[in-house]
């Protein structure tokens, strides 16, 4: 297999290759289901019928689209700057903690409570990502630091709900009391779709796209991401760009955490119930969108189908929810492997000639 | 007093064993220039493969360890294909591997959950120390790997591929083949680390039984500056931490969550210290980058 670089890879080529990568990923997952002992047809049929087949299913997809859109559009920006934030999971949790703390303990007049919860949620998530940005200045790889911070965030949530914040009226359970009613976010009647957060997500994705493609900061971000050498030459500080990007991404994830507790649970509860792996799934949302926040408007619902479908597989086919990790891992692997086919023409053969011109 | 100290050491060695095995594997593939963050996933499939073979009718422990190594290497081969052949981003590919490995192990291993393992790997009694054969193997392997990397021709070739793949290529080294081999070996060792958990340490199978050890092993590699012998001390250090966590839990006014977060906080501190000391400078120069002929 030899690769010849294409001078200008077209958008259509990118779209076709991406589609092919997803198809290959679904075939590989099918193979794993055969090993598990369920027919892939049953698995995919169950997932599709239960997500896109009726209004309840669509509402479940919408519910999961909300956090994925918020986190994914932020991550798209971060990946463009080569800041590999894998810790959105932890940033969601810290957002939930800060929002819940505000809802439970800060006496605010009714109309101000929800906005305050969201602002504090963004602060919490931003703070958690900020630690990773600061550590990066000490040469700590952000993939490792953000991952470690995920584990620490889970411990923080567990400590709070089992310790100082444990509800007074909940007896043996480990979660907090309910927020005051002013801290409940509006939902589409009969569903768990907290639409104000959805609006926030759509606006956020569009705003970030604008920042990326139209603003001076977006320009600096793209230069730092695509050509760090040139960025240094132009006097752009990669460290400062990374820090800003981390704060934005973490803030978006924090908003997602605030939305989950204010819109669905109305209390702080176990980490695994606040986030169903949104942080990791959003990595794929951002990668599928090829670093364009606005494209997450399409890719977030796609991945939401997999999350909602995973729930159905658990209920209907009694499969472990881990099946979602299998999907995520395989899709991500196929996506990044396919990238070479976007930028290169492939010729098959065992020829020993050099596939690329020197210094090309 | 002596007894307490010896007990602490033996326990620290036990927890340190999977860390040591997995980080030795990671050192091997990183010295060849490929980062694999998928250690957690490779350990998970290794643990499952080992357990599945051990409880199968006529299950043999040697075969179980071999199956674990094969499972780890099989998962690693996806990483090798993606990053070496298709030049995909090594860090993201490793993350995908971690997700896929833990996910597949959790899915396929569901039927083994809670099943007992009757033929656990028997511990050895060495001069009063009760030690798993895995621990002895891991310690010997650290020495062997240090010798291999520093004093053999093949080890030198591997290092040159990690440091300067272009130069190695000019000298006629098949960079792709060497890197692929190193990644497979790293995966096999991570698989064996998982086998230790399933066959010796826990002697059972449960979802998420690797519990973040794989990630700590990845961080350990940076901490010990890519040196196999230092990895023994690093693994022991984290082993002692886990031991203290176990001992102090319930015996102190400190909440348990502080202890469960402790290893991860320490990894951050340790990485920051390594960064401040400029230890990242010890990383192989070609680490994390795909090698493309004719490109610098």
mmCIF file of N, CA and C in Angstrom, chain A residues 1-3 32-33 35-37 82 84 86 131 134-135 138-141 143-149 151-152 154-156 158-159 162 280 283-284 287 317-320 322-323 325-326 328-330 332-333 336-338 340-341 344 352-360, chain B residues 37 40 78-79 81-83 85-97 99-100 102-108 110-111 207-208 211-213 215-216 218-219 222 255 257-258 260-261 263-265 267-269 271-276 278 280 292-296:
data_model
loop_
_atom_site.group_PDB
_atom_site.id
_atom_site.type_symbol
_atom_site.label_atom_id
_atom_site.label_comp_id
_atom_site.label_asym_id
_atom_site.label_seq_id
_atom_site.Cartn_x
_atom_site.Cartn_y
_atom_site.Cartn_z
ATOM 1 N N UNK A 1 0.845 -1.190 0.000
ATOM 2 C CA UNK A 1 0.000 0.000 0.000
ATOM 3 C C UNK A 1 0.895 1.260 0.000
ATOM 4 N N UNK A 2 0.681 2.129 -0.991
ATOM 5 C CA UNK A 2 1.485 3.344 -1.039
ATOM 6 C C UNK A 2 0.582 4.564 -1.063
ATOM 7 N N UNK A 3 1.015 5.625 -0.444
ATOM 8 C CA UNK A 3 0.211 6.840 -0.377
ATOM 9 C C UNK A 3 0.856 7.954 -1.183
ATOM 10 N N UNK A 32 -18.244 -8.386 16.790
ATOM 11 C CA UNK A 32 -18.163 -8.562 18.249
ATOM 12 C C UNK A 32 -19.493 -9.079 18.805
ATOM 13 N N UNK A 33 -20.614 -8.598 18.226
ATOM 14 C CA UNK A 33 -21.919 -9.070 18.702
ATOM 15 C C UNK A 33 -22.109 -10.552 18.410
ATOM 16 N N UNK A 35 -19.734 -12.732 18.407
ATOM 17 C CA UNK A 35 -18.966 -13.379 19.469
ATOM 18 C C UNK A 35 -19.757 -13.410 20.774
ATOM 19 N N UNK A 36 -20.444 -12.311 21.048
ATOM 20 C CA UNK A 36 -21.219 -12.219 22.288
ATOM 21 C C UNK A 36 -22.391 -13.173 22.246
ATOM 22 N N UNK A 37 -22.873 -13.476 21.029
ATOM 23 C CA UNK A 37 -23.961 -14.438 20.899
ATOM 24 C C UNK A 37 -25.311 -13.823 20.579
ATOM 25 N N UNK A 82 -4.880 21.398 18.844
ATOM 26 C CA UNK A 82 -4.039 20.293 19.295
ATOM 27 C C UNK A 82 -4.004 20.193 20.818
ATOM 28 N N UNK A 84 -5.572 18.004 23.418
ATOM 29 C CA UNK A 84 -6.360 16.773 23.454
ATOM 30 C C UNK A 84 -6.999 16.575 24.821
ATOM 31 N N UNK A 86 -9.270 14.971 27.100
ATOM 32 C CA UNK A 86 -10.023 13.725 27.198
ATOM 33 C C UNK A 86 -10.816 13.726 28.497
ATOM 34 N N UNK A 131 -6.899 23.298 35.324
ATOM 35 C CA UNK A 131 -5.803 22.591 36.012
ATOM 36 C C UNK A 131 -4.929 21.881 34.979
ATOM 37 N N UNK A 134 -2.852 24.331 33.068
ATOM 38 C CA UNK A 134 -1.725 24.791 33.875
ATOM 39 C C UNK A 134 -0.642 23.722 33.937
ATOM 40 N N UNK A 135 -1.057 22.468 34.108
ATOM 41 C CA UNK A 135 -0.086 21.369 34.160
ATOM 42 C C UNK A 135 0.652 21.225 32.828
ATOM 43 N N UNK A 138 3.740 22.850 32.600
ATOM 44 C CA UNK A 138 4.844 22.145 33.260
ATOM 45 C C UNK A 138 5.210 20.899 32.464
ATOM 46 N N UNK A 139 4.768 20.855 31.207
ATOM 47 C CA UNK A 139 5.102 19.725 30.334
ATOM 48 C C UNK A 139 4.385 18.442 30.678
ATOM 49 N N UNK A 140 3.210 18.537 31.312
ATOM 50 C CA UNK A 140 2.440 17.327 31.576
ATOM 51 C C UNK A 140 1.452 17.149 30.434
ATOM 52 N N UNK A 141 1.527 16.005 29.759
ATOM 53 C CA UNK A 141 0.643 15.704 28.640
ATOM 54 C C UNK A 141 -0.813 15.804 29.093
ATOM 55 N N UNK A 143 -3.530 14.673 27.841
ATOM 56 C CA UNK A 143 -4.360 13.461 27.771
ATOM 57 C C UNK A 143 -4.304 12.730 29.105
ATOM 58 N N UNK A 144 -3.093 12.622 29.648
ATOM 59 C CA UNK A 144 -2.950 11.941 30.935
ATOM 60 C C UNK A 144 -3.566 12.750 32.063
ATOM 61 N N UNK A 145 -3.283 14.077 32.094
ATOM 62 C CA UNK A 145 -3.761 14.868 33.225
ATOM 63 C C UNK A 145 -5.285 14.942 33.232
ATOM 64 N N UNK A 146 -5.902 15.151 32.057
ATOM 65 C CA UNK A 146 -7.362 15.255 32.062
ATOM 66 C C UNK A 146 -8.000 13.916 32.455
ATOM 67 N N UNK A 147 -7.351 12.808 32.059
ATOM 68 C CA UNK A 147 -7.877 11.502 32.447
ATOM 69 C C UNK A 147 -7.812 11.285 33.954
ATOM 70 N N UNK A 148 -6.666 11.629 34.552
ATOM 71 C CA UNK A 148 -6.523 11.493 35.999
ATOM 72 C C UNK A 148 -7.574 12.354 36.693
ATOM 73 N N UNK A 149 -7.800 13.557 36.140
ATOM 74 C CA UNK A 149 -8.782 14.462 36.748
ATOM 75 C C UNK A 149 -10.200 13.873 36.684
ATOM 76 N N UNK A 151 -10.957 10.676 37.202
ATOM 77 C CA UNK A 151 -11.068 9.804 38.367
ATOM 78 C C UNK A 151 -11.236 10.628 39.647
ATOM 79 N N UNK A 152 -10.485 11.735 39.709
ATOM 80 C CA UNK A 152 -10.553 12.570 40.910
ATOM 81 C C UNK A 152 -11.939 13.212 41.021
ATOM 82 N N UNK A 154 -14.770 11.992 40.011
ATOM 83 C CA UNK A 154 -15.721 10.991 40.513
ATOM 84 C C UNK A 154 -15.629 10.914 42.037
ATOM 85 N N UNK A 155 -14.390 10.932 42.556
ATOM 86 C CA UNK A 155 -14.205 10.869 44.007
ATOM 87 C C UNK A 155 -14.819 12.098 44.683
ATOM 88 N N UNK A 156 -14.681 13.274 44.046
ATOM 89 C CA UNK A 156 -15.242 14.505 44.613
ATOM 90 C C UNK A 156 -16.761 14.376 44.735
ATOM 91 N N UNK A 158 -18.622 11.615 44.769
ATOM 92 C CA UNK A 158 -18.989 10.594 45.747
ATOM 93 C C UNK A 158 -18.839 11.116 47.169
ATOM 94 N N UNK A 159 -17.740 11.832 47.404
ATOM 95 C CA UNK A 159 -17.506 12.383 48.730
ATOM 96 C C UNK A 159 -18.641 13.330 49.126
ATOM 97 N N UNK A 162 -22.125 11.555 49.648
ATOM 98 C CA UNK A 162 -22.158 10.622 50.773
ATOM 99 C C UNK A 162 -21.773 11.327 52.070
ATOM 100 N N UNK A 280 -16.542 10.951 26.825
ATOM 101 C CA UNK A 280 -15.815 10.146 25.838
ATOM 102 C C UNK A 280 -16.552 10.122 24.503
ATOM 103 N N UNK A 283 -15.891 13.033 22.327
ATOM 104 C CA UNK A 283 -14.638 13.026 21.571
ATOM 105 C C UNK A 283 -14.931 12.606 20.132
ATOM 106 N N UNK A 284 -15.804 11.620 19.987
ATOM 107 C CA UNK A 284 -16.144 11.139 18.642
ATOM 108 C C UNK A 284 -17.025 12.149 17.915
ATOM 109 N N UNK A 287 -14.641 14.564 16.597
ATOM 110 C CA UNK A 287 -13.782 14.015 15.547
ATOM 111 C C UNK A 287 -14.568 13.806 14.253
ATOM 112 N N UNK A 317 -32.340 -6.364 25.524
ATOM 113 C CA UNK A 317 -31.549 -7.573 25.244
ATOM 114 C C UNK A 317 -30.670 -7.982 26.413
ATOM 115 N N UNK A 318 -30.786 -7.220 27.531
ATOM 116 C CA UNK A 318 -30.022 -7.559 28.727
ATOM 117 C C UNK A 318 -28.509 -7.559 28.478
ATOM 118 N N UNK A 319 -28.062 -6.655 27.591
ATOM 119 C CA UNK A 319 -26.618 -6.539 27.344
ATOM 120 C C UNK A 319 -26.028 -5.499 28.299
ATOM 121 N N UNK A 320 -24.741 -5.645 28.684
ATOM 122 C CA UNK A 320 -24.136 -4.631 29.542
ATOM 123 C C UNK A 320 -24.025 -3.294 28.797
ATOM 124 N N UNK A 322 -21.715 -1.427 28.716
ATOM 125 C CA UNK A 322 -20.356 -1.374 28.164
ATOM 126 C C UNK A 322 -20.344 -1.421 26.632
ATOM 127 N N UNK A 323 -21.436 -1.926 26.066
ATOM 128 C CA UNK A 323 -21.539 -2.030 24.615
ATOM 129 C C UNK A 323 -21.306 -0.654 23.972
ATOM 130 N N UNK A 325 -19.136 1.547 24.966
ATOM 131 C CA UNK A 325 -17.682 1.732 24.859
ATOM 132 C C UNK A 325 -17.126 1.006 23.639
ATOM 133 N N UNK A 326 -17.700 -0.154 23.334
ATOM 134 C CA UNK A 326 -17.262 -0.894 22.148
ATOM 135 C C UNK A 326 -17.534 -0.059 20.897
ATOM 136 N N UNK A 328 -17.961 3.185 20.718
ATOM 137 C CA UNK A 328 -17.122 4.384 20.732
ATOM 138 C C UNK A 328 -15.710 4.065 20.294
ATOM 139 N N UNK A 329 -15.132 3.010 20.886
ATOM 140 C CA UNK A 329 -13.759 2.655 20.576
ATOM 141 C C UNK A 329 -13.573 2.313 19.105
ATOM 142 N N UNK A 330 -14.465 1.483 18.578
ATOM 143 C CA UNK A 330 -14.317 1.031 17.191
ATOM 144 C C UNK A 330 -14.528 2.196 16.219
ATOM 145 N N UNK A 332 -14.117 5.400 16.774
ATOM 146 C CA UNK A 332 -12.999 6.329 16.873
ATOM 147 C C UNK A 332 -11.775 5.785 16.138
ATOM 148 N N UNK A 333 -11.496 4.493 16.349
ATOM 149 C CA UNK A 333 -10.341 3.866 15.704
ATOM 150 C C UNK A 333 -10.469 3.944 14.177
ATOM 151 N N UNK A 336 -10.023 7.751 12.861
ATOM 152 C CA UNK A 336 -8.677 8.310 12.773
ATOM 153 C C UNK A 336 -7.822 7.526 11.780
ATOM 154 N N UNK A 337 -8.118 6.227 11.619
ATOM 155 C CA UNK A 337 -7.353 5.449 10.644
ATOM 156 C C UNK A 337 -7.687 5.870 9.222
ATOM 157 N N UNK A 338 -8.924 6.339 9.024
ATOM 158 C CA UNK A 338 -9.360 6.674 7.664
ATOM 159 C C UNK A 338 -8.793 8.005 7.198
ATOM 160 N N UNK A 340 -5.936 9.138 6.665
ATOM 161 C CA UNK A 340 -4.877 9.088 5.659
ATOM 162 C C UNK A 340 -5.463 8.971 4.246
ATOM 163 N N UNK A 341 -6.661 8.364 4.150
ATOM 164 C CA UNK A 341 -7.283 8.194 2.838
ATOM 165 C C UNK A 341 -7.912 9.490 2.328
ATOM 166 N N UNK A 344 -4.533 11.447 1.050
ATOM 167 C CA UNK A 344 -3.652 10.767 0.102
ATOM 168 C C UNK A 344 -4.421 9.920 -0.890
ATOM 169 N N UNK A 352 8.872 -1.212 -4.220
ATOM 170 C CA UNK A 352 9.782 -0.717 -3.200
ATOM 171 C C UNK A 352 10.139 0.747 -3.419
ATOM 172 N N UNK A 353 9.482 1.365 -4.406
ATOM 173 C CA UNK A 353 9.783 2.774 -4.658
ATOM 174 C C UNK A 353 9.242 3.630 -3.527
ATOM 175 N N UNK A 354 9.882 4.754 -3.316
ATOM 176 C CA UNK A 354 9.452 5.679 -2.272
ATOM 177 C C UNK A 354 8.132 6.294 -2.707
ATOM 178 N N UNK A 355 7.132 6.229 -1.813
ATOM 179 C CA UNK A 355 5.791 6.652 -2.183
ATOM 180 C C UNK A 355 5.594 8.142 -2.181
ATOM 181 N N UNK A 356 6.597 8.867 -1.804
ATOM 182 C CA UNK A 356 6.376 10.290 -1.673
ATOM 183 C C UNK A 356 7.661 11.016 -2.040
ATOM 184 N N UNK A 357 7.555 12.127 -2.716
ATOM 185 C CA UNK A 357 8.752 12.850 -3.131
ATOM 186 C C UNK A 357 9.526 13.339 -1.911
ATOM 187 N N UNK A 358 10.835 13.377 -2.028
ATOM 188 C CA UNK A 358 11.654 13.832 -0.924
ATOM 189 C C UNK A 358 11.271 15.260 -0.547
ATOM 190 N N UNK A 359 11.275 15.534 0.730
ATOM 191 C CA UNK A 359 10.929 16.856 1.269
ATOM 192 C C UNK A 359 9.538 17.316 0.821
ATOM 193 N N UNK A 360 8.666 16.380 0.496
ATOM 194 C CA UNK A 360 7.351 16.720 -0.024
ATOM 195 C C UNK A 360 6.439 17.362 1.001
ATOM 196 N N UNK B 37 -1.638 4.504 24.560
ATOM 197 C CA UNK B 37 -2.382 4.826 25.781
ATOM 198 C C UNK B 37 -3.444 3.769 26.081
ATOM 199 N N UNK B 40 -4.890 0.232 29.565
ATOM 200 C CA UNK B 40 -6.049 -0.180 30.370
ATOM 201 C C UNK B 40 -6.913 -1.201 29.609
ATOM 202 N N UNK B 78 -4.230 -3.736 16.329
ATOM 203 C CA UNK B 78 -5.088 -2.695 15.745
ATOM 204 C C UNK B 78 -4.382 -1.343 15.843
ATOM 205 N N UNK B 79 -3.756 -1.109 17.007
ATOM 206 C CA UNK B 79 -3.022 0.134 17.219
ATOM 207 C C UNK B 79 -1.845 0.236 16.256
ATOM 208 N N UNK B 81 -1.496 -1.239 13.337
ATOM 209 C CA UNK B 81 -1.972 -1.024 11.977
ATOM 210 C C UNK B 81 -2.400 0.435 11.787
ATOM 211 N N UNK B 82 -3.156 0.954 12.753
ATOM 212 C CA UNK B 82 -3.669 2.324 12.630
ATOM 213 C C UNK B 82 -2.532 3.341 12.651
ATOM 214 N N UNK B 83 -1.584 3.170 13.583
ATOM 215 C CA UNK B 83 -0.591 4.233 13.766
ATOM 216 C C UNK B 83 0.656 4.050 12.906
ATOM 217 N N UNK B 85 1.026 1.747 10.081
ATOM 218 C CA UNK B 85 0.710 1.620 8.661
ATOM 219 C C UNK B 85 -0.100 2.807 8.147
ATOM 220 N N UNK B 86 -1.139 3.183 8.883
ATOM 221 C CA UNK B 86 -2.021 4.256 8.403
ATOM 222 C C UNK B 86 -1.701 5.621 9.020
ATOM 223 N N UNK B 87 -0.650 5.676 9.831
ATOM 224 C CA UNK B 87 -0.144 6.943 10.388
ATOM 225 C C UNK B 87 -1.178 7.728 11.184
ATOM 226 N N UNK B 88 -2.107 7.043 11.823
ATOM 227 C CA UNK B 88 -3.118 7.745 12.619
ATOM 228 C C UNK B 88 -2.480 8.327 13.874
ATOM 229 N N UNK B 89 -3.169 9.285 14.461
ATOM 230 C CA UNK B 89 -2.695 9.917 15.694
ATOM 231 C C UNK B 89 -2.563 8.870 16.805
ATOM 232 N N UNK B 90 -1.345 8.711 17.326
ATOM 233 C CA UNK B 90 -1.075 7.652 18.298
ATOM 234 C C UNK B 90 -1.852 7.832 19.598
ATOM 235 N N UNK B 91 -1.987 9.083 20.024
ATOM 236 C CA UNK B 91 -2.649 9.324 21.306
ATOM 237 C C UNK B 91 -4.139 8.979 21.230
ATOM 238 N N UNK B 92 -4.783 9.434 20.137
ATOM 239 C CA UNK B 92 -6.219 9.174 20.014
ATOM 240 C C UNK B 92 -6.475 7.691 19.754
ATOM 241 N N UNK B 93 -5.605 7.060 18.973
ATOM 242 C CA UNK B 93 -5.761 5.627 18.721
ATOM 243 C C UNK B 93 -5.670 4.842 20.030
ATOM 244 N N UNK B 94 -4.751 5.246 20.893
ATOM 245 C CA UNK B 94 -4.616 4.577 22.191
ATOM 246 C C UNK B 94 -5.866 4.738 23.037
ATOM 247 N N UNK B 95 -6.433 5.942 22.978
ATOM 248 C CA UNK B 95 -7.668 6.183 23.721
ATOM 249 C C UNK B 95 -8.781 5.269 23.206
ATOM 250 N N UNK B 96 -8.865 5.167 21.866
ATOM 251 C CA UNK B 96 -9.882 4.306 21.259
ATOM 252 C C UNK B 96 -9.676 2.860 21.709
ATOM 253 N N UNK B 97 -8.415 2.452 21.793
ATOM 254 C CA UNK B 97 -8.080 1.096 22.212
ATOM 255 C C UNK B 97 -8.509 0.842 23.661
ATOM 256 N N UNK B 99 -10.975 2.342 25.206
ATOM 257 C CA UNK B 99 -12.437 2.229 25.214
ATOM 258 C C UNK B 99 -12.867 0.863 24.692
ATOM 259 N N UNK B 100 -12.295 0.475 23.541
ATOM 260 C CA UNK B 100 -12.665 -0.789 22.915
ATOM 261 C C UNK B 100 -12.326 -1.972 23.816
ATOM 262 N N UNK B 102 -11.754 -2.134 27.229
ATOM 263 C CA UNK B 102 -12.566 -2.249 28.443
ATOM 264 C C UNK B 102 -14.005 -2.583 28.073
ATOM 265 N N UNK B 103 -14.478 -2.001 26.950
ATOM 266 C CA UNK B 103 -15.849 -2.268 26.520
ATOM 267 C C UNK B 103 -16.040 -3.718 26.110
ATOM 268 N N UNK B 104 -15.146 -4.216 25.267
ATOM 269 C CA UNK B 104 -15.278 -5.594 24.785
ATOM 270 C C UNK B 104 -15.132 -6.582 25.935
ATOM 271 N N UNK B 105 -14.202 -6.307 26.854
ATOM 272 C CA UNK B 105 -14.026 -7.204 27.993
ATOM 273 C C UNK B 105 -15.287 -7.208 28.860
ATOM 274 N N UNK B 106 -15.852 -6.021 29.089
ATOM 275 C CA UNK B 106 -17.062 -5.940 29.901
ATOM 276 C C UNK B 106 -18.231 -6.667 29.246
ATOM 277 N N UNK B 107 -18.293 -6.549 27.917
ATOM 278 C CA UNK B 107 -19.395 -7.168 27.171
ATOM 279 C C UNK B 107 -19.242 -8.694 27.134
ATOM 280 N N UNK B 108 -18.085 -9.141 26.638
ATOM 281 C CA UNK B 108 -17.878 -10.580 26.445
ATOM 282 C C UNK B 108 -17.674 -11.300 27.772
ATOM 283 N N UNK B 110 -19.292 -10.798 30.558
ATOM 284 C CA UNK B 110 -20.458 -10.762 31.441
ATOM 285 C C UNK B 110 -20.784 -12.148 32.007
ATOM 286 N N UNK B 111 -20.624 -13.177 31.159
ATOM 287 C CA UNK B 111 -21.008 -14.533 31.582
ATOM 288 C C UNK B 111 -20.080 -15.087 32.660
ATOM 289 N N UNK B 207 -16.162 -6.819 35.798
ATOM 290 C CA UNK B 207 -16.034 -5.672 34.904
ATOM 291 C C UNK B 207 -15.229 -4.589 35.627
ATOM 292 N N UNK B 208 -14.404 -3.890 34.886
ATOM 293 C CA UNK B 208 -13.607 -2.794 35.428
ATOM 294 C C UNK B 208 -12.644 -3.235 36.527
ATOM 295 N N UNK B 211 -9.464 -1.114 36.980
ATOM 296 C CA UNK B 211 -9.655 0.036 37.869
ATOM 297 C C UNK B 211 -8.619 1.149 37.727
ATOM 298 N N UNK B 212 -8.238 1.483 36.517
ATOM 299 C CA UNK B 212 -7.335 2.617 36.327
ATOM 300 C C UNK B 212 -5.856 2.270 36.436
ATOM 301 N N UNK B 213 -5.529 1.001 36.766
ATOM 302 C CA UNK B 213 -4.112 0.624 36.890
ATOM 303 C C UNK B 213 -3.369 0.843 35.569
ATOM 304 N N UNK B 215 -3.817 3.137 33.339
ATOM 305 C CA UNK B 215 -3.472 4.549 33.141
ATOM 306 C C UNK B 215 -2.294 4.927 34.019
ATOM 307 N N UNK B 216 -2.275 4.373 35.230
ATOM 308 C CA UNK B 216 -1.152 4.677 36.125
ATOM 309 C C UNK B 216 0.129 4.105 35.528
ATOM 310 N N UNK B 218 0.835 3.860 32.393
ATOM 311 C CA UNK B 218 1.257 4.775 31.331
ATOM 312 C C UNK B 218 2.016 5.970 31.926
ATOM 313 N N UNK B 219 1.466 6.506 33.018
ATOM 314 C CA UNK B 219 2.107 7.653 33.655
ATOM 315 C C UNK B 219 3.444 7.258 34.280
ATOM 316 N N UNK B 222 6.614 7.669 32.151
ATOM 317 C CA UNK B 222 7.208 9.013 32.111
ATOM 318 C C UNK B 222 7.973 9.266 33.405
ATOM 319 N N UNK B 255 -11.890 10.897 54.917
ATOM 320 C CA UNK B 255 -12.902 10.156 54.144
ATOM 321 C C UNK B 255 -12.285 9.206 53.129
ATOM 322 N N UNK B 257 -12.983 8.553 50.129
ATOM 323 C CA UNK B 257 -12.820 9.063 48.765
ATOM 324 C C UNK B 257 -11.443 9.690 48.570
ATOM 325 N N UNK B 258 -10.889 10.240 49.658
ATOM 326 C CA UNK B 258 -9.553 10.826 49.557
ATOM 327 C C UNK B 258 -8.563 9.734 49.160
ATOM 328 N N UNK B 260 -9.321 6.893 47.563
ATOM 329 C CA UNK B 260 -9.532 6.372 46.212
ATOM 330 C C UNK B 260 -9.023 7.346 45.156
ATOM 331 N N UNK B 261 -8.983 8.641 45.491
ATOM 332 C CA UNK B 261 -8.479 9.618 44.528
ATOM 333 C C UNK B 261 -6.967 9.757 44.607
ATOM 334 N N UNK B 263 -4.124 7.857 44.355
ATOM 335 C CA UNK B 263 -3.155 7.473 43.317
ATOM 336 C C UNK B 263 -3.182 8.428 42.128
ATOM 337 N N UNK B 264 -4.379 8.884 41.770
ATOM 338 C CA UNK B 264 -4.500 9.734 40.592
ATOM 339 C C UNK B 264 -3.953 11.135 40.868
ATOM 340 N N UNK B 265 -4.192 11.633 42.093
ATOM 341 C CA UNK B 265 -3.615 12.921 42.467
ATOM 342 C C UNK B 265 -2.095 12.806 42.431
ATOM 343 N N UNK B 267 -0.259 10.752 40.702
ATOM 344 C CA UNK B 267 0.250 10.682 39.332
ATOM 345 C C UNK B 267 0.432 12.098 38.791
ATOM 346 N N UNK B 268 -0.564 12.956 39.049
ATOM 347 C CA UNK B 268 -0.463 14.337 38.567
ATOM 348 C C UNK B 268 0.733 15.040 39.171
ATOM 349 N N UNK B 269 0.894 14.883 40.495
ATOM 350 C CA UNK B 269 2.011 15.540 41.178
ATOM 351 C C UNK B 269 3.339 15.043 40.609
ATOM 352 N N UNK B 271 3.920 13.587 37.702
ATOM 353 C CA UNK B 271 4.141 14.030 36.325
ATOM 354 C C UNK B 271 4.592 15.492 36.293
ATOM 355 N N UNK B 272 3.990 16.301 37.163
ATOM 356 C CA UNK B 272 4.376 17.707 37.210
ATOM 357 C C UNK B 272 5.832 17.840 37.650
ATOM 358 N N UNK B 273 6.213 17.030 38.649
ATOM 359 C CA UNK B 273 7.601 17.069 39.117
ATOM 360 C C UNK B 273 8.551 16.625 38.013
ATOM 361 N N UNK B 274 8.161 15.543 37.324
ATOM 362 C CA UNK B 274 8.993 15.051 36.221
ATOM 363 C C UNK B 274 9.119 16.138 35.162
ATOM 364 N N UNK B 275 8.013 16.854 34.905
ATOM 365 C CA UNK B 275 8.025 17.929 33.921
ATOM 366 C C UNK B 275 8.940 19.063 34.350
ATOM 367 N N UNK B 276 8.865 19.410 35.636
ATOM 368 C CA UNK B 276 9.703 20.496 36.154
ATOM 369 C C UNK B 276 11.181 20.148 36.081
ATOM 370 N N UNK B 278 12.403 18.514 33.905
ATOM 371 C CA UNK B 278 12.777 18.402 32.505
ATOM 372 C C UNK B 278 12.974 16.973 32.076
ATOM 373 N N UNK B 280 10.957 15.074 30.634
ATOM 374 C CA UNK B 280 10.399 14.753 29.330
ATOM 375 C C UNK B 280 11.526 14.743 28.293
ATOM 376 N N UNK B 292 7.162 8.835 8.182
ATOM 377 C CA UNK B 292 6.885 8.793 6.750
ATOM 378 C C UNK B 292 8.192 9.028 6.033
ATOM 379 N N UNK B 293 8.527 8.126 5.151
ATOM 380 C CA UNK B 293 9.781 8.236 4.417
ATOM 381 C C UNK B 293 9.887 9.561 3.674
ATOM 382 N N UNK B 294 11.040 10.194 3.752
ATOM 383 C CA UNK B 294 11.249 11.413 2.983
ATOM 384 C C UNK B 294 10.720 12.655 3.672
ATOM 385 N N UNK B 295 10.097 12.470 4.835
ATOM 386 C CA UNK B 295 9.585 13.621 5.577
ATOM 387 C C UNK B 295 10.429 13.817 6.812
ATOM 388 N N UNK B 296 10.599 15.061 7.212
ATOM 389 C CA UNK B 296 11.323 15.286 8.449
ATOM 390 C C UNK B 296 10.365 15.670 9.551
#
